[in-house]
């Protein structure tokens, strides 16, 4: 075993030990107890609610507008209460029911034959035949036959169905009026925590009068539905096994 192999083994062992330590620290949150909720005071949603951004335009509102029930203000009777500014809350409706089926088939074959004969080459074949064993001949010096074939067949079937609703907060208003939203939801049942995360960019005009927006109208939508806890830890392979699966070439 050379020096390079020893160094690679030491580096792999150090990586496995570091990953194992990090994994143990992450699981220490729910050893013998339910997983803890994340701190809502440290989220982007809370920051957007407590520190509103400066408005791009300033609208002058008189006393008559504040007292009128028919003004365009959000507090009026017919005012638009959809989320349009930083800190506002809207409902994101996630209804995914997709199915994809792909099938591919390929077939290819090739054959070739080559033959080289030298019956007369200055009398050399005749002299060579005298020294060859009985039944052997040098008239056909080269004869090549090749044949190759390949075929492939593949199919992909996917079916996904997900129905969720989560409240998201406007965390930023871009200069072009597009809203940046972010939402999270945590549900703990016994020793298992279910997490739902959603983020993306929406246009104010795509928000319905019910202050809702569907996931297909969210640009750069990022939806994550997973969990953490004792059951999730058991279902996942160990860190050492994951590292070996990535390192070993066979």
PDB file of C-alpha atoms in Angstrom, residues 45-215:
ATOM      1  CA  UNK A  45     -41.477  36.365   8.102  1.00  0.00           C
ATOM      2  CA  UNK A  46     -41.149  37.869  11.577  1.00  0.00           C
ATOM      3  CA  UNK A  47     -38.495  40.313  10.367  1.00  0.00           C
ATOM      4  CA  UNK A  48     -40.789  41.485   7.555  1.00  0.00           C
ATOM      5  CA  UNK A  49     -43.659  42.054   9.958  1.00  0.00           C
ATOM      6  CA  UNK A  50     -41.762  44.079  12.553  1.00  0.00           C
ATOM      7  CA  UNK A  51     -39.656  46.152  10.128  1.00  0.00           C
ATOM      8  CA  UNK A  52     -41.763  47.386   7.266  1.00  0.00           C
ATOM      9  CA  UNK A  53     -39.898  48.680   4.246  1.00  0.00           C
ATOM     10  CA  UNK A  54     -40.222  52.265   3.050  1.00  0.00           C
ATOM     11  CA  UNK A  55     -42.973  52.760   0.446  1.00  0.00           C
ATOM     12  CA  UNK A  56     -41.908  53.461  -3.123  1.00  0.00           C
ATOM     13  CA  UNK A  57     -44.569  56.167  -3.429  1.00  0.00           C
ATOM     14  CA  UNK A  58     -46.290  58.367  -0.866  1.00  0.00           C
ATOM     15  CA  UNK A  59     -50.048  58.809  -1.224  1.00  0.00           C
ATOM     16  CA  UNK A  60     -51.642  61.824   0.365  1.00  0.00           C
ATOM     17  CA  UNK A  61     -54.715  60.888   2.369  1.00  0.00           C
ATOM     18  CA  UNK A  62     -57.056  63.557   3.661  1.00  0.00           C
ATOM     19  CA  UNK A  63     -59.422  63.407   6.631  1.00  0.00           C
ATOM     20  CA  UNK A  64     -62.395  62.842   4.325  1.00  0.00           C
ATOM     21  CA  UNK A  65     -60.742  59.774   2.793  1.00  0.00           C
ATOM     22  CA  UNK A  66     -60.096  58.261   6.202  1.00  0.00           C
ATOM     23  CA  UNK A  67     -63.714  58.671   7.272  1.00  0.00           C
ATOM     24  CA  UNK A  68     -65.319  57.527   4.011  1.00  0.00           C
ATOM     25  CA  UNK A  69     -66.658  53.976   3.622  1.00  0.00           C
ATOM     26  CA  UNK A  70     -66.218  54.086  -0.160  1.00  0.00           C
ATOM     27  CA  UNK A  71     -62.634  55.259  -0.457  1.00  0.00           C
ATOM     28  CA  UNK A  72     -59.865  53.195  -1.970  1.00  0.00           C
ATOM     29  CA  UNK A  73     -58.127  52.655   1.358  1.00  0.00           C
ATOM     30  CA  UNK A  74     -57.623  49.098   2.593  1.00  0.00           C
ATOM     31  CA  UNK A  75     -59.555  49.848   5.784  1.00  0.00           C
ATOM     32  CA  UNK A  76     -62.665  50.992   3.918  1.00  0.00           C
ATOM     33  CA  UNK A  77     -65.727  48.832   3.295  1.00  0.00           C
ATOM     34  CA  UNK A  78     -64.791  47.968  -0.289  1.00  0.00           C
ATOM     35  CA  UNK A  79     -61.050  48.248   0.144  1.00  0.00           C
ATOM     36  CA  UNK A  80     -58.638  45.733  -1.398  1.00  0.00           C
ATOM     37  CA  UNK A  81     -57.302  43.612   1.450  1.00  0.00           C
ATOM     38  CA  UNK A  82     -55.022  41.454  -0.620  1.00  0.00           C
ATOM     39  CA  UNK A  83     -51.374  41.171   0.385  1.00  0.00           C
ATOM     40  CA  UNK A  84     -49.455  43.896  -1.422  1.00  0.00           C
ATOM     41  CA  UNK A  85     -46.794  45.118   0.981  1.00  0.00           C
ATOM     42  CA  UNK A  86     -44.074  43.775   3.220  1.00  0.00           C
ATOM     43  CA  UNK A  87     -45.431  41.942   6.246  1.00  0.00           C
ATOM     44  CA  UNK A  88     -48.808  41.082   4.695  1.00  0.00           C
ATOM     45  CA  UNK A  89     -50.030  37.488   4.824  1.00  0.00           C
ATOM     46  CA  UNK A  90     -51.587  35.437   2.018  1.00  0.00           C
ATOM     47  CA  UNK A  91     -52.656  31.817   1.572  1.00  0.00           C
ATOM     48  CA  UNK A  92     -50.745  29.548  -0.812  1.00  0.00           C
ATOM     49  CA  UNK A  93     -52.785  26.668  -2.245  1.00  0.00           C
ATOM     50  CA  UNK A  94     -50.682  23.699  -3.360  1.00  0.00           C
ATOM     51  CA  UNK A  95     -52.617  21.140  -5.388  1.00  0.00           C
ATOM     52  CA  UNK A  96     -50.273  18.934  -7.366  1.00  0.00           C
ATOM     53  CA  UNK A  97     -51.728  15.997  -9.319  1.00  0.00           C
ATOM     54  CA  UNK A  98     -49.257  15.131 -12.049  1.00  0.00           C
ATOM     55  CA  UNK A  99     -48.552  11.979 -13.986  1.00  0.00           C
ATOM     56  CA  UNK A 100     -45.782  11.338 -16.486  1.00  0.00           C
ATOM     57  CA  UNK A 101     -45.058   8.219 -18.526  1.00  0.00           C
ATOM     58  CA  UNK A 102     -42.103   7.936 -20.899  1.00  0.00           C
ATOM     59  CA  UNK A 103     -41.044   4.850 -22.840  1.00  0.00           C
ATOM     60  CA  UNK A 104     -38.003   4.515 -25.100  1.00  0.00           C
ATOM     61  CA  UNK A 105     -36.755   1.561 -27.140  1.00  0.00           C
ATOM     62  CA  UNK A 106     -33.674   1.352 -29.362  1.00  0.00           C
ATOM     63  CA  UNK A 107     -32.308  -1.473 -31.504  1.00  0.00           C
ATOM     64  CA  UNK A 108     -29.092  -1.398 -33.517  1.00  0.00           C
ATOM     65  CA  UNK A 109     -27.094  -4.089 -35.321  1.00  0.00           C
ATOM     66  CA  UNK A 110     -24.017  -4.142 -37.554  1.00  0.00           C
ATOM     67  CA  UNK A 111     -22.064  -6.883 -39.332  1.00  0.00           C
ATOM     68  CA  UNK A 112     -18.933  -6.871 -41.500  1.00  0.00           C
ATOM     69  CA  UNK A 113     -16.753  -9.407 -43.321  1.00  0.00           C
ATOM     70  CA  UNK A 114     -13.233  -9.003 -44.701  1.00  0.00           C
ATOM     71  CA  UNK A 115     -11.066 -11.558 -46.517  1.00  0.00           C
ATOM     72  CA  UNK A 116      -7.541 -11.350 -47.946  1.00  0.00           C
ATOM     73  CA  UNK A 117      -6.129 -14.010 -50.297  1.00  0.00           C
ATOM     74  CA  UNK A 118      -2.627 -14.258 -51.767  1.00  0.00           C
ATOM     75  CA  UNK A 119      -2.624 -17.368 -54.004  1.00  0.00           C
ATOM     76  CA  UNK A 120       0.426 -16.204 -55.947  1.00  0.00           C
ATOM     77  CA  UNK A 121       3.062 -13.946 -54.466  1.00  0.00           C
ATOM     78  CA  UNK A 122       6.358 -14.781 -56.129  1.00  0.00           C
ATOM     79  CA  UNK A 123       5.951 -18.449 -55.249  1.00  0.00           C
ATOM     80  CA  UNK A 124       6.071 -17.739 -51.527  1.00  0.00           C
ATOM     81  CA  UNK A 125       2.722 -19.394 -50.722  1.00  0.00           C
ATOM     82  CA  UNK A 126       3.814 -22.611 -52.452  1.00  0.00           C
ATOM     83  CA  UNK A 127       7.095 -22.748 -50.552  1.00  0.00           C
ATOM     84  CA  UNK A 128       5.304 -21.905 -47.314  1.00  0.00           C
ATOM     85  CA  UNK A 129       2.733 -24.673 -47.831  1.00  0.00           C
ATOM     86  CA  UNK A 130       5.556 -27.241 -47.958  1.00  0.00           C
ATOM     87  CA  UNK A 131       6.515 -26.380 -44.373  1.00  0.00           C
ATOM     88  CA  UNK A 132       2.977 -26.186 -43.013  1.00  0.00           C
ATOM     89  CA  UNK A 133       1.270 -29.216 -41.483  1.00  0.00           C
ATOM     90  CA  UNK A 134      -0.899 -31.428 -43.658  1.00  0.00           C
ATOM     91  CA  UNK A 135      -4.206 -29.794 -44.523  1.00  0.00           C
ATOM     92  CA  UNK A 136      -2.944 -26.237 -43.840  1.00  0.00           C
ATOM     93  CA  UNK A 137      -2.746 -23.678 -46.642  1.00  0.00           C
ATOM     94  CA  UNK A 138      -1.499 -20.132 -46.916  1.00  0.00           C
ATOM     95  CA  UNK A 139      -3.799 -19.185 -49.784  1.00  0.00           C
ATOM     96  CA  UNK A 140      -6.115 -17.373 -47.344  1.00  0.00           C
ATOM     97  CA  UNK A 141      -3.757 -15.488 -45.087  1.00  0.00           C
ATOM     98  CA  UNK A 142      -6.291 -13.126 -43.519  1.00  0.00           C
ATOM     99  CA  UNK A 143      -9.982 -13.600 -42.841  1.00  0.00           C
ATOM    100  CA  UNK A 144     -11.876 -11.295 -40.494  1.00  0.00           C
ATOM    101  CA  UNK A 145     -15.516 -11.517 -39.540  1.00  0.00           C
ATOM    102  CA  UNK A 146     -17.181  -9.173 -37.071  1.00  0.00           C
ATOM    103  CA  UNK A 147     -20.704  -8.731 -35.824  1.00  0.00           C
ATOM    104  CA  UNK A 148     -22.089  -6.406 -33.186  1.00  0.00           C
ATOM    105  CA  UNK A 149     -25.496  -5.559 -31.904  1.00  0.00           C
ATOM    106  CA  UNK A 150     -27.066  -3.491 -29.137  1.00  0.00           C
ATOM    107  CA  UNK A 151     -30.543  -2.926 -27.871  1.00  0.00           C
ATOM    108  CA  UNK A 152     -31.999  -0.818 -25.126  1.00  0.00           C
ATOM    109  CA  UNK A 153     -35.365  -0.457 -23.482  1.00  0.00           C
ATOM    110  CA  UNK A 154     -36.311   2.069 -20.816  1.00  0.00           C
ATOM    111  CA  UNK A 155     -39.453   3.438 -19.259  1.00  0.00           C
ATOM    112  CA  UNK A 156     -40.256   6.084 -16.670  1.00  0.00           C
ATOM    113  CA  UNK A 157     -43.498   6.321 -14.736  1.00  0.00           C
ATOM    114  CA  UNK A 158     -44.162   9.047 -12.194  1.00  0.00           C
ATOM    115  CA  UNK A 159     -47.265   9.979 -10.293  1.00  0.00           C
ATOM    116  CA  UNK A 160     -47.402  12.744  -7.721  1.00  0.00           C
ATOM    117  CA  UNK A 161     -50.339  14.046  -5.739  1.00  0.00           C
ATOM    118  CA  UNK A 162     -50.079  16.665  -3.030  1.00  0.00           C
ATOM    119  CA  UNK A 163     -52.753  18.942  -1.557  1.00  0.00           C
ATOM    120  CA  UNK A 164     -51.632  21.534   0.983  1.00  0.00           C
ATOM    121  CA  UNK A 165     -52.517  25.015   2.177  1.00  0.00           C
ATOM    122  CA  UNK A 166     -50.056  27.247   3.996  1.00  0.00           C
ATOM    123  CA  UNK A 167     -49.962  30.899   4.996  1.00  0.00           C
ATOM    124  CA  UNK A 168     -47.048  32.851   3.526  1.00  0.00           C
ATOM    125  CA  UNK A 169     -45.719  36.290   4.370  1.00  0.00           C
ATOM    126  CA  UNK A 170     -44.550  38.982   1.966  1.00  0.00           C
ATOM    127  CA  UNK A 171     -40.911  39.398   2.947  1.00  0.00           C
ATOM    128  CA  UNK A 172     -39.945  41.903   0.267  1.00  0.00           C
ATOM    129  CA  UNK A 173     -41.398  44.047  -2.510  1.00  0.00           C
ATOM    130  CA  UNK A 174     -39.163  44.259  -5.568  1.00  0.00           C
ATOM    131  CA  UNK A 175     -38.788  47.506  -7.555  1.00  0.00           C
ATOM    132  CA  UNK A 176     -41.008  46.125 -10.352  1.00  0.00           C
ATOM    133  CA  UNK A 177     -43.836  45.413  -7.887  1.00  0.00           C
ATOM    134  CA  UNK A 178     -43.316  41.644  -7.672  1.00  0.00           C
ATOM    135  CA  UNK A 179     -43.742  40.216  -4.177  1.00  0.00           C
ATOM    136  CA  UNK A 180     -41.231  37.873  -2.582  1.00  0.00           C
ATOM    137  CA  UNK A 181     -43.050  35.467  -0.272  1.00  0.00           C
ATOM    138  CA  UNK A 182     -41.929  32.920   2.281  1.00  0.00           C
ATOM    139  CA  UNK A 183     -43.983  30.627   4.483  1.00  0.00           C
ATOM    140  CA  UNK A 184     -43.400  27.769   6.879  1.00  0.00           C
ATOM    141  CA  UNK A 185     -45.575  25.399   8.853  1.00  0.00           C
ATOM    142  CA  UNK A 186     -44.605  22.885  11.519  1.00  0.00           C
ATOM    143  CA  UNK A 187     -46.809  20.132  12.894  1.00  0.00           C
ATOM    144  CA  UNK A 188     -45.595  17.873  15.675  1.00  0.00           C
ATOM    145  CA  UNK A 189     -47.273  14.544  16.372  1.00  0.00           C
ATOM    146  CA  UNK A 190     -45.703  12.578  19.217  1.00  0.00           C
ATOM    147  CA  UNK A 191     -41.986  12.354  18.371  1.00  0.00           C
ATOM    148  CA  UNK A 192     -42.203  13.332  14.698  1.00  0.00           C
ATOM    149  CA  UNK A 193     -42.146  16.842  13.255  1.00  0.00           C
ATOM    150  CA  UNK A 194     -43.665  17.591   9.853  1.00  0.00           C
ATOM    151  CA  UNK A 195     -42.358  20.684   8.076  1.00  0.00           C
ATOM    152  CA  UNK A 196     -43.815  22.551   5.120  1.00  0.00           C
ATOM    153  CA  UNK A 197     -41.771  25.297   3.485  1.00  0.00           C
ATOM    154  CA  UNK A 198     -42.750  27.453   0.509  1.00  0.00           C
ATOM    155  CA  UNK A 199     -41.100  30.442  -1.139  1.00  0.00           C
ATOM    156  CA  UNK A 200     -41.094  32.247  -4.471  1.00  0.00           C
ATOM    157  CA  UNK A 201     -42.191  35.370  -6.341  1.00  0.00           C
ATOM    158  CA  UNK A 202     -45.762  36.347  -7.178  1.00  0.00           C
ATOM    159  CA  UNK A 203     -47.490  39.181  -8.986  1.00  0.00           C
ATOM    160  CA  UNK A 204     -50.073  41.150  -7.011  1.00  0.00           C
ATOM    161  CA  UNK A 205     -52.607  40.797  -9.811  1.00  0.00           C
ATOM    162  CA  UNK A 206     -52.409  36.980  -9.581  1.00  0.00           C
ATOM    163  CA  UNK A 207     -53.678  37.031  -5.992  1.00  0.00           C
ATOM    164  CA  UNK A 208     -57.405  36.255  -5.837  1.00  0.00           C
ATOM    165  CA  UNK A 209     -59.993  38.306  -3.983  1.00  0.00           C
ATOM    166  CA  UNK A 210     -59.825  35.679  -1.233  1.00  0.00           C
ATOM    167  CA  UNK A 211     -56.170  36.586  -0.744  1.00  0.00           C
ATOM    168  CA  UNK A 212     -55.100  33.201  -2.129  1.00  0.00           C
ATOM    169  CA  UNK A 213     -52.680  32.161  -4.839  1.00  0.00           C
ATOM    170  CA  UNK A 214     -52.057  28.767  -6.399  1.00  0.00           C
ATOM    171  CA  UNK A 215     -48.582  27.288  -6.661  1.00  0.00           C
TER     172      UNK A 215
END
